[in-house]
PDB file of C-alpha atoms in Angstrom:
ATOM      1  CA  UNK V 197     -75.000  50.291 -87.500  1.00  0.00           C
ATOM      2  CA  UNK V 198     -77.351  47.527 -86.229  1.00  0.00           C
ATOM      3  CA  UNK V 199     -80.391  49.687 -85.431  1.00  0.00           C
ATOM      4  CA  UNK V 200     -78.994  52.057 -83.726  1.00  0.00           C
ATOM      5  CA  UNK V 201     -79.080  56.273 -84.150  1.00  0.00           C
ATOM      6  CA  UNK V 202     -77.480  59.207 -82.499  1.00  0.00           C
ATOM      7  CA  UNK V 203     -78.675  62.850 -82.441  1.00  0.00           C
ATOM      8  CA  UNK V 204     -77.632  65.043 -83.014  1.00  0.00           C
ATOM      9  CA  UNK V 205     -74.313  63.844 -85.046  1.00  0.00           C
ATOM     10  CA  UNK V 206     -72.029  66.869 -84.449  1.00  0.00           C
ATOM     11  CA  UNK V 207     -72.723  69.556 -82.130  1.00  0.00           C
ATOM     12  CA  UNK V 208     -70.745  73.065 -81.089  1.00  0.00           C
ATOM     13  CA  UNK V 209     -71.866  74.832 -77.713  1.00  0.00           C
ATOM     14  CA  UNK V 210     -70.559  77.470 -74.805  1.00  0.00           C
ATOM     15  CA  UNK V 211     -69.207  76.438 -71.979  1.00  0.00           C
ATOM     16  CA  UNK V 212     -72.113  76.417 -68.747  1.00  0.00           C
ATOM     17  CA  UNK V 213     -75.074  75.330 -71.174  1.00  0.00           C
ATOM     18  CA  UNK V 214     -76.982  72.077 -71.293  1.00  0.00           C
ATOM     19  CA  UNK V 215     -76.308  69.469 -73.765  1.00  0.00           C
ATOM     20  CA  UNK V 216     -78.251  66.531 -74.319  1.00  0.00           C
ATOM     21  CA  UNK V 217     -77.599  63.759 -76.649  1.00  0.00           C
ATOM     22  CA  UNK V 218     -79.923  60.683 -77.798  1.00  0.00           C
ATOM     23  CA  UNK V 219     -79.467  57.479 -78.557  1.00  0.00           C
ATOM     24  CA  UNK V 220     -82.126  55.430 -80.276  1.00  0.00           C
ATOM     25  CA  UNK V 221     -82.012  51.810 -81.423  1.00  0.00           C
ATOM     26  CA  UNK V 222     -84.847  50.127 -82.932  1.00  0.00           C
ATOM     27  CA  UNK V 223     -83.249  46.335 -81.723  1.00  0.00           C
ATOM     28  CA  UNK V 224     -85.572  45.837 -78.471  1.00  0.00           C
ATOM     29  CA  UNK V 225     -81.946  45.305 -76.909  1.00  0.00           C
ATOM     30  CA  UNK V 226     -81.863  45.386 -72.941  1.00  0.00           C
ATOM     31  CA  UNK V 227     -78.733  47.018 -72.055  1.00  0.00           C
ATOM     32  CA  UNK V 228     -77.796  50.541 -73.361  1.00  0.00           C
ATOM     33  CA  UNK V 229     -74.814  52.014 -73.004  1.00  0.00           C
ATOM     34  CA  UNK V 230     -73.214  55.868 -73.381  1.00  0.00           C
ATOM     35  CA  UNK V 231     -69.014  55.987 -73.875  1.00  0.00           C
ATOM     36  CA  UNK V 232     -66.802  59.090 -75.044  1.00  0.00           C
ATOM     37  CA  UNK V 233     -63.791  58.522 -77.042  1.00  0.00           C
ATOM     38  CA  UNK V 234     -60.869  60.793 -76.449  1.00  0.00           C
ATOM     39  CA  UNK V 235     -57.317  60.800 -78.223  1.00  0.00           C
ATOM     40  CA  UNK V 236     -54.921  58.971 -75.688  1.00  0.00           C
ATOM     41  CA  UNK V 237     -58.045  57.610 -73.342  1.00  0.00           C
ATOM     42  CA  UNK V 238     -59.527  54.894 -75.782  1.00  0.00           C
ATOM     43  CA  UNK V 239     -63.223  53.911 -74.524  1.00  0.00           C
ATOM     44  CA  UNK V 240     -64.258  54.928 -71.685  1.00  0.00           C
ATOM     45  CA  UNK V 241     -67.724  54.308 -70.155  1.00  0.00           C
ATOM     46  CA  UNK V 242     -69.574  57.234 -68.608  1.00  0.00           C
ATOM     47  CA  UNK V 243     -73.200  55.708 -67.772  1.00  0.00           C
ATOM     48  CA  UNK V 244     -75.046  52.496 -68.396  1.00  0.00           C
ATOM     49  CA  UNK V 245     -78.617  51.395 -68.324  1.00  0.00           C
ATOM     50  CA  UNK V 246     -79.901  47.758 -68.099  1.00  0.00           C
ATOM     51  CA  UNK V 247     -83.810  47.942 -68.404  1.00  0.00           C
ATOM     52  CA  UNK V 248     -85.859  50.963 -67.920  1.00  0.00           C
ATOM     53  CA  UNK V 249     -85.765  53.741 -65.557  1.00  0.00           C
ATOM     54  CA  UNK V 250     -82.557  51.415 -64.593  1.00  0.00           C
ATOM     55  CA  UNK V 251     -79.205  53.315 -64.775  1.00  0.00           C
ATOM     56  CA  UNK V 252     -75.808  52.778 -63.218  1.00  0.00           C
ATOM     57  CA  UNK V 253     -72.638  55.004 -63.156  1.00  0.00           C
ATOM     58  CA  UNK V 254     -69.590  54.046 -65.354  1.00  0.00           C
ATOM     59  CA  UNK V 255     -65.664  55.237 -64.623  1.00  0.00           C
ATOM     60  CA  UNK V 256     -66.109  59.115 -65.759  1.00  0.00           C
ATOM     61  CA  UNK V 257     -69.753  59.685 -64.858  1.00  0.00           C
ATOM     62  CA  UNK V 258     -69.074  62.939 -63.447  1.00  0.00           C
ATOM     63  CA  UNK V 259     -70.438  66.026 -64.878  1.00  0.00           C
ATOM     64  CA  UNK V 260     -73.225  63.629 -66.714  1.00  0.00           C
ATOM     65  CA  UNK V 261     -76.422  62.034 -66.101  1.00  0.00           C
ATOM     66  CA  UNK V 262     -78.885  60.043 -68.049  1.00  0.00           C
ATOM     67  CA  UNK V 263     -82.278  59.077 -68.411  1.00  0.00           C
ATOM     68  CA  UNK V 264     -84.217  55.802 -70.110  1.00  0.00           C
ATOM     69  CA  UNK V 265     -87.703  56.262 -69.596  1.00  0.00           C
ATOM     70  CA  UNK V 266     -88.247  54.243 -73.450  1.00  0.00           C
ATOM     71  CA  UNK V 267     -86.455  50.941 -74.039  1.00  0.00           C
ATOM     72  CA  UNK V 268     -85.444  52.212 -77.264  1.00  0.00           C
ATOM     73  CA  UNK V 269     -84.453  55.224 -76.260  1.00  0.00           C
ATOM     74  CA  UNK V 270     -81.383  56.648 -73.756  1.00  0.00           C
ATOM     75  CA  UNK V 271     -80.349  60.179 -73.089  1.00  0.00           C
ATOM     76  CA  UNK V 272     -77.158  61.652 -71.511  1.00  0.00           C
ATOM     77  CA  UNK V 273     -77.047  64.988 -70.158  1.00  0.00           C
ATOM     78  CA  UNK V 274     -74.453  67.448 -69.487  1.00  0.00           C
ATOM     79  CA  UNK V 275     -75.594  69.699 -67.339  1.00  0.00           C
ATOM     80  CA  UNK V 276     -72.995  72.769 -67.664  1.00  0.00           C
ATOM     81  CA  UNK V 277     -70.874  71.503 -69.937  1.00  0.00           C
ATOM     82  CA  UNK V 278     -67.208  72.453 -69.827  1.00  0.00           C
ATOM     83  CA  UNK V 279     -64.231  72.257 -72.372  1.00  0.00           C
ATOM     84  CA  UNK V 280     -63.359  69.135 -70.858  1.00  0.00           C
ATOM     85  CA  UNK V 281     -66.345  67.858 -72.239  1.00  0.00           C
ATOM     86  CA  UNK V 282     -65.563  68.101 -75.728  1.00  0.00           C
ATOM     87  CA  UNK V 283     -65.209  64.203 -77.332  1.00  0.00           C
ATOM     88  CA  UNK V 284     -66.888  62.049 -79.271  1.00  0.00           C
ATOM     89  CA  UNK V 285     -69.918  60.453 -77.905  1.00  0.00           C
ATOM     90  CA  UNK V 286     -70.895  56.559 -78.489  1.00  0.00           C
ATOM     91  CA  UNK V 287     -73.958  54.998 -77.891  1.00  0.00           C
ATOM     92  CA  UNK V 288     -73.864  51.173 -77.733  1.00  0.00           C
ATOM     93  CA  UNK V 289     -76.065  48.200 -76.813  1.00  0.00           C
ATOM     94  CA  UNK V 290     -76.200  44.585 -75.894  1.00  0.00           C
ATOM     95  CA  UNK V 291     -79.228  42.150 -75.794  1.00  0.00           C
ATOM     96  CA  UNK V 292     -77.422  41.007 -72.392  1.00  0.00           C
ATOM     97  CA  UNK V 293     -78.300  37.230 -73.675  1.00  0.00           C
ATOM     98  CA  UNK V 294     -74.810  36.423 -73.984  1.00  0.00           C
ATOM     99  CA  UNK V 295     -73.904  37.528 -70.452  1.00  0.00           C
ATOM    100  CA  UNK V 296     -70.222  37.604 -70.059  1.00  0.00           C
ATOM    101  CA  UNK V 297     -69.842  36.932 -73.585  1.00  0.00           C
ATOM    102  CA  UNK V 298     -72.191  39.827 -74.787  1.00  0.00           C
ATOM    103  CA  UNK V 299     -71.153  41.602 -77.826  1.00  0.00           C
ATOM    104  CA  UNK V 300     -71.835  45.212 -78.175  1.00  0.00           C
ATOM    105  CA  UNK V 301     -73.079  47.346 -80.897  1.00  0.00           C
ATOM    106  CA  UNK V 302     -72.620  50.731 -81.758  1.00  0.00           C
ATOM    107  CA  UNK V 303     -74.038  53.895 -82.718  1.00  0.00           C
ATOM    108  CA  UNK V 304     -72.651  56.325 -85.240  1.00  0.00           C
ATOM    109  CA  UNK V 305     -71.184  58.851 -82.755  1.00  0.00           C
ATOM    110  CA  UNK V 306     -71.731  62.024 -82.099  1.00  0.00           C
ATOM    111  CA  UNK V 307     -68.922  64.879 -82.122  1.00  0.00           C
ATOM    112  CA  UNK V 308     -69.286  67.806 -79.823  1.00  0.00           C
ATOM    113  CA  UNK V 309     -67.229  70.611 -79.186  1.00  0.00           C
ATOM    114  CA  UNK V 310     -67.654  73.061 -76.053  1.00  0.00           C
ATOM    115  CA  UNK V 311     -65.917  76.396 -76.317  1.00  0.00           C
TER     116      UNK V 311
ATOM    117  CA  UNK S 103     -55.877  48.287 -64.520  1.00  0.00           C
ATOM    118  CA  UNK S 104     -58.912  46.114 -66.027  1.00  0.00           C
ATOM    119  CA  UNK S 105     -57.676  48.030 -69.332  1.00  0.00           C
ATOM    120  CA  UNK S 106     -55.878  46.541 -71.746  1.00  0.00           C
ATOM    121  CA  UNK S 107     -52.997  47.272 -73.420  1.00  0.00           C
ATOM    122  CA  UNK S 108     -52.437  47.285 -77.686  1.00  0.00           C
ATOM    123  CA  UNK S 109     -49.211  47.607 -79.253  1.00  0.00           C
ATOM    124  CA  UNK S 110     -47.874  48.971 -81.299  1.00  0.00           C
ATOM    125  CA  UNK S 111     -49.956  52.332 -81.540  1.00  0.00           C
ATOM    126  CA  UNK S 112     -49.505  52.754 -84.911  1.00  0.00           C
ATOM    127  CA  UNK S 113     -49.019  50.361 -87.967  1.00  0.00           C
ATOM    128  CA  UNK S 114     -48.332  50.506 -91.477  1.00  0.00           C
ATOM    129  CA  UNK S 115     -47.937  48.041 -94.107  1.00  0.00           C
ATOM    130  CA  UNK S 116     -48.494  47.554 -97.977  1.00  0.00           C
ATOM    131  CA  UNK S 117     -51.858  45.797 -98.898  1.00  0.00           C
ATOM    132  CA  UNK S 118     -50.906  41.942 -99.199  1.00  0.00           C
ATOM    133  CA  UNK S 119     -48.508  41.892 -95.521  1.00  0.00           C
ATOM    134  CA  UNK S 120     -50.072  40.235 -92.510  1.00  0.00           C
ATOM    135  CA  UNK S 121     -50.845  42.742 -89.983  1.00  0.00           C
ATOM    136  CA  UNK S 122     -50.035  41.795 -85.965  1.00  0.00           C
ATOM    137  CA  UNK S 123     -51.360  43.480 -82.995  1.00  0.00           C
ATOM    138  CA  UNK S 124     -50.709  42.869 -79.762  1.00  0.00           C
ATOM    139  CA  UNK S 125     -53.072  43.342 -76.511  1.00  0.00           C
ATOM    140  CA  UNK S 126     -51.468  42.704 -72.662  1.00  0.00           C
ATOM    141  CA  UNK S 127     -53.127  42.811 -69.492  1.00  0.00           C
ATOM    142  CA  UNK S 128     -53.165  42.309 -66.063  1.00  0.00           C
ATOM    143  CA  UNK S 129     -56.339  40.820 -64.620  1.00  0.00           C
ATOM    144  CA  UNK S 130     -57.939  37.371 -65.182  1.00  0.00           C
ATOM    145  CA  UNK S 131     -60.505  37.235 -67.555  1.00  0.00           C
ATOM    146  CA  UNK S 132     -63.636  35.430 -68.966  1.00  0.00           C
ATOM    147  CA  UNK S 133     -63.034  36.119 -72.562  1.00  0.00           C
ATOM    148  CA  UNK S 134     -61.260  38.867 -75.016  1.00  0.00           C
ATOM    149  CA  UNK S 135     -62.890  40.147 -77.650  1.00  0.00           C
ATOM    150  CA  UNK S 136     -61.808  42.145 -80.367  1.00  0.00           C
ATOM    151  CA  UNK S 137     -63.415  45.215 -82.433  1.00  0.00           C
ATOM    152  CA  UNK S 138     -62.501  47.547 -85.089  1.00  0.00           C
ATOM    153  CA  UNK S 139     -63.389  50.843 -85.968  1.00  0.00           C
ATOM    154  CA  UNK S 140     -63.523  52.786 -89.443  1.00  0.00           C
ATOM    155  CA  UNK S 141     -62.448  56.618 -89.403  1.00  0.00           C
ATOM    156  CA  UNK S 142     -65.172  58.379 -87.939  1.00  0.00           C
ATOM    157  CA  UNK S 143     -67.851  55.167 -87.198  1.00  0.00           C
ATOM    158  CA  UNK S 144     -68.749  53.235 -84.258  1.00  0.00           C
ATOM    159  CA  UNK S 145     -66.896  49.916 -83.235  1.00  0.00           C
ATOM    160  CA  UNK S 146     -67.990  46.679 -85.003  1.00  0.00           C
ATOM    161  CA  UNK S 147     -67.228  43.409 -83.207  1.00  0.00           C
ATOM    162  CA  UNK S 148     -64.685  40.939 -84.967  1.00  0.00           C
ATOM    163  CA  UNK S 149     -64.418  38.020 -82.702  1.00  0.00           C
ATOM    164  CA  UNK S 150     -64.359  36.867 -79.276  1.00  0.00           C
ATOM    165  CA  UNK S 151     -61.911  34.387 -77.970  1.00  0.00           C
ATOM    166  CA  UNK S 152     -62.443  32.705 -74.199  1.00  0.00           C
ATOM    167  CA  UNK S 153     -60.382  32.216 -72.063  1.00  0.00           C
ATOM    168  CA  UNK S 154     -59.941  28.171 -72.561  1.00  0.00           C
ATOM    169  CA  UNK S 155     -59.185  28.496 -75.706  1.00  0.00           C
ATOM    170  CA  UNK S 156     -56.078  29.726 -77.338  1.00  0.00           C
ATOM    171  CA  UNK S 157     -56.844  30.692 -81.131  1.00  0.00           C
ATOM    172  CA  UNK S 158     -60.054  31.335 -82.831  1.00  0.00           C
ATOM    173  CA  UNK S 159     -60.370  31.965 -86.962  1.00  0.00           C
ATOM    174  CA  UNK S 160     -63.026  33.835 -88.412  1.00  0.00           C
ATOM    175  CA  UNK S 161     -61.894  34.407 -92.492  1.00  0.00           C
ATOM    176  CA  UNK S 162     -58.476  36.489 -92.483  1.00  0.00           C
ATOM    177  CA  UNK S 163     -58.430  37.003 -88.398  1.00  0.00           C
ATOM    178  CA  UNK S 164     -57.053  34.775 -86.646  1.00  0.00           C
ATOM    179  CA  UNK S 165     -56.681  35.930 -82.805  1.00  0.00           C
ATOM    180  CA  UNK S 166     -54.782  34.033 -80.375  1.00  0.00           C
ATOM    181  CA  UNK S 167     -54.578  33.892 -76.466  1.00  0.00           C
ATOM    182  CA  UNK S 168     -51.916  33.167 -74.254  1.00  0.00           C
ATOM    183  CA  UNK S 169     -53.516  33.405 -70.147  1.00  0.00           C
ATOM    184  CA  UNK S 170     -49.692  32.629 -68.899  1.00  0.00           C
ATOM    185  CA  UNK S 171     -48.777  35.586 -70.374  1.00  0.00           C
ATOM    186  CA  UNK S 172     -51.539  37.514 -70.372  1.00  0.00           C
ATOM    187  CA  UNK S 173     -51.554  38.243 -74.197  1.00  0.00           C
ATOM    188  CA  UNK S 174     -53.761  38.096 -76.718  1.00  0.00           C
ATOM    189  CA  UNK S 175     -52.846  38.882 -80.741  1.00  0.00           C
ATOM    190  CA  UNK S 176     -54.170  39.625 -83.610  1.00  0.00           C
ATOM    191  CA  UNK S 177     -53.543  38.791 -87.028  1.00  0.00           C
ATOM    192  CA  UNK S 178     -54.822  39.804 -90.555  1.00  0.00           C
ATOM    193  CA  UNK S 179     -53.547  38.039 -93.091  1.00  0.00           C
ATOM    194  CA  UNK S 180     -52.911  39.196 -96.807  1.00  0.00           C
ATOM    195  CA  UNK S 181     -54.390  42.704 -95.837  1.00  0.00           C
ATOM    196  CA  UNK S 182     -56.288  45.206 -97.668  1.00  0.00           C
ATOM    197  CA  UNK S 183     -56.818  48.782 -98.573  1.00  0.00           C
ATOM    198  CA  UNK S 184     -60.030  48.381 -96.528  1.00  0.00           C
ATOM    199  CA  UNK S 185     -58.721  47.250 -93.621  1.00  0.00           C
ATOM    200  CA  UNK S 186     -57.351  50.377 -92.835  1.00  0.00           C
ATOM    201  CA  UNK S 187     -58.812  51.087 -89.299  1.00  0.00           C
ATOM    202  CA  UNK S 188     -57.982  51.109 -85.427  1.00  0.00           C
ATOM    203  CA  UNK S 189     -58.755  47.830 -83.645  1.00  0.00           C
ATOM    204  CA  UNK S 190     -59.335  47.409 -79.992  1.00  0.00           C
ATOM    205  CA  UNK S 191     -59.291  44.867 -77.442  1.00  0.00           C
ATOM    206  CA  UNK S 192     -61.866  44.292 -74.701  1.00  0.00           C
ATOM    207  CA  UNK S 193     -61.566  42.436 -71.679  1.00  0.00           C
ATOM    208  CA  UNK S 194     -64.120  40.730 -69.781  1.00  0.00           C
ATOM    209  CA  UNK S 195     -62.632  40.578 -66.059  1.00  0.00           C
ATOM    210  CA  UNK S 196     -63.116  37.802 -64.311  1.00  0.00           C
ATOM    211  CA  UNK S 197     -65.384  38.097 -61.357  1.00  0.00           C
ATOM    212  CA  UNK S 198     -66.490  41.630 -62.604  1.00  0.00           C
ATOM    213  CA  UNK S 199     -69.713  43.192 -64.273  1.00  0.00           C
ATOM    214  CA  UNK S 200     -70.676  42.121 -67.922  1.00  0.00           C
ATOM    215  CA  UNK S 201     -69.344  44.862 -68.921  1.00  0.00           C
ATOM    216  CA  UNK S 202     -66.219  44.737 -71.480  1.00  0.00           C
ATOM    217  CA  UNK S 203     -63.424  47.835 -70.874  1.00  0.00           C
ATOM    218  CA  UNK S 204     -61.671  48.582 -73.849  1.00  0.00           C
ATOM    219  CA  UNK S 205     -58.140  49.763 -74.280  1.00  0.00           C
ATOM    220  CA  UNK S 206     -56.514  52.196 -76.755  1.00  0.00           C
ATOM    221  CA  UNK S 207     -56.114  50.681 -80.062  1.00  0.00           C
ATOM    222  CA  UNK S 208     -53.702  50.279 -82.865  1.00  0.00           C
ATOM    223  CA  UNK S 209     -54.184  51.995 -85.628  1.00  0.00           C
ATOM    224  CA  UNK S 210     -53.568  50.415 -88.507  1.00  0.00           C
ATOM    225  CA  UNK S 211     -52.582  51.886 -91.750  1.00  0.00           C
ATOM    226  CA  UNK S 212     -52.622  49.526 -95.698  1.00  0.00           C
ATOM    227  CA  UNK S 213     -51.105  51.196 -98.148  1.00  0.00           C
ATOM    228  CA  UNK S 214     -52.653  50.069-101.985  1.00  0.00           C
TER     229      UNK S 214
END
C-alpha cells in the first residue's frame, strides 16, 4: 500500500465521544488526503492537506477536522461522533508532481462503527 | 455534478469474458483516470487517459474516451478470478482543483 498506514484499522465507539484516526506514510509525499467510503456514496472527500500545518475542507467536512503538524503524518478528528459517522475511512496521498495528472495512493482503511 | 457516473453497478462474468464498464459525465475535463479496489483494501491506480487522447493500453486494460459524449470505458480482456473487484472512475475537472472526484463503481464479479 505504497508507504502508507492507518490506525487504528477497525474501531467501535458511542455516539458523543472523540475519535481520532491516523494516517502515516513513510513516501515524503506533499499532499495528504482523508475520504470515507459509504455504500451508495462512492468516494467522497472530507479534508485535505497540501504541506504542513496546511489544510483545506473537502465536500462532507462537517462534523470533522484535521491536523498535519508532521509531513508524514495526518489526523482527522471527530469530535462527537454520531451514527452518521460510521464508514470506512481512507487515507490517500499524492507527491502533487504530476499536477492535474497526479495519481493517488491509498491507505488500508480503517472501519469504524458509532453506536 | 463533477461526479462521475459507472454502469452497470454490478457485473458478472466467467473467467476468460472481456469485462466492460462504462463511466459518463457531465463536466469538461483534464484527464480520467481509472482505479480498482480489492474487497476490503484501498484503491490502486490502473491508468489515466487525457483528454486528447481517445484509448490508452496498459496489459489487459484498455480504456477508451469519447469527450463528444462524455464517456469513458473500460475493458478487461480474457478476465480472471483475480480480477474480481470494484473499479472506479475519477475525473479531473477542467478548470478545477487537482483534486480527482470519484464516482460509485462497478463491481465486478469472475466466476473460475
Amino acid at each position: 500500500d505504497a508507504g502508507i498506514t492507518q490506525s487504528p484499522r477497525h474501531k467501535v465507539t458511542e455516539t458523543g465521544t472523540p475519535v481520532t484516526l491516523r494516517c502515516h506514510q513513510t513516501e515524503n509525499h506533499r499532499y495528504m488526503y482523508w475520504y470515507r467510503q459509504d455504500p451508495g456514496h462512492g468516494l467522497r472527500l472530507i479534508h485535505y492537506s497540501y504541506g504542513v500545518k496546511d489544510t483545506d475542507k473537502g465536500e462532507v467536512s462537517d462534523g470533522y477536522s484535521v491536523s498535519r503538524s508532521k509531513t508524514e503524518d495526518f489526523l482527522l478528528t471527530l469530535e462527537s461522533a454520531t451514527s452518521s459517522q460510521t464508514s470506512v475511512y481512507f487515507c490517500a496521498i499524492s507527491d502533487g508532481a504530476g499536477g492535474y495528472e497526479d495519481t493517488q495512493y491509498f491507505g488500508p482503511g480503517t472501519r469504524l462503527t458509532v453506536l | 455534478s463533477q461526479q462521475g457516473e459507472e454502469d452497470p453497478q454490478a457485473l458478472s462474468i466467467q473467467e476468460g469474458e472481456n469485462a466492460t464498464m462504462n463511466c459518463s459525465y457531465k463536466t469538461s475535463i483534464n484527464n480520467l483516470q481509472w482505479y480498482r479496489q480489492n474487497s476490503g483494501r484501498g484503491l490502486v491506480h490502473l491508468i489515466l487517459i487525457r483528454s486528447n487522447e481517445r484509448e490508452k493500453h496498459s496489459g489487459r486494460l484498455r480504456v477508451t474516451l469519447d469527450t463528444s459524449k462524455k464517456s469513458s470505458s473500460l475493458l478487461i480482456t480474457a478476465s480472471r478470478a483475480a480480477d474480481t473487484a470494484s473499479y472506479f472512475c475519477a475525473l479531473q475537472p477542467s478548470g478545477g482543483s487537482y483534486i480527482p472526484t470519484f464516482g460509485r463503481g462497478t463491481s465486478l464479479i469472475v466466476h473460475p
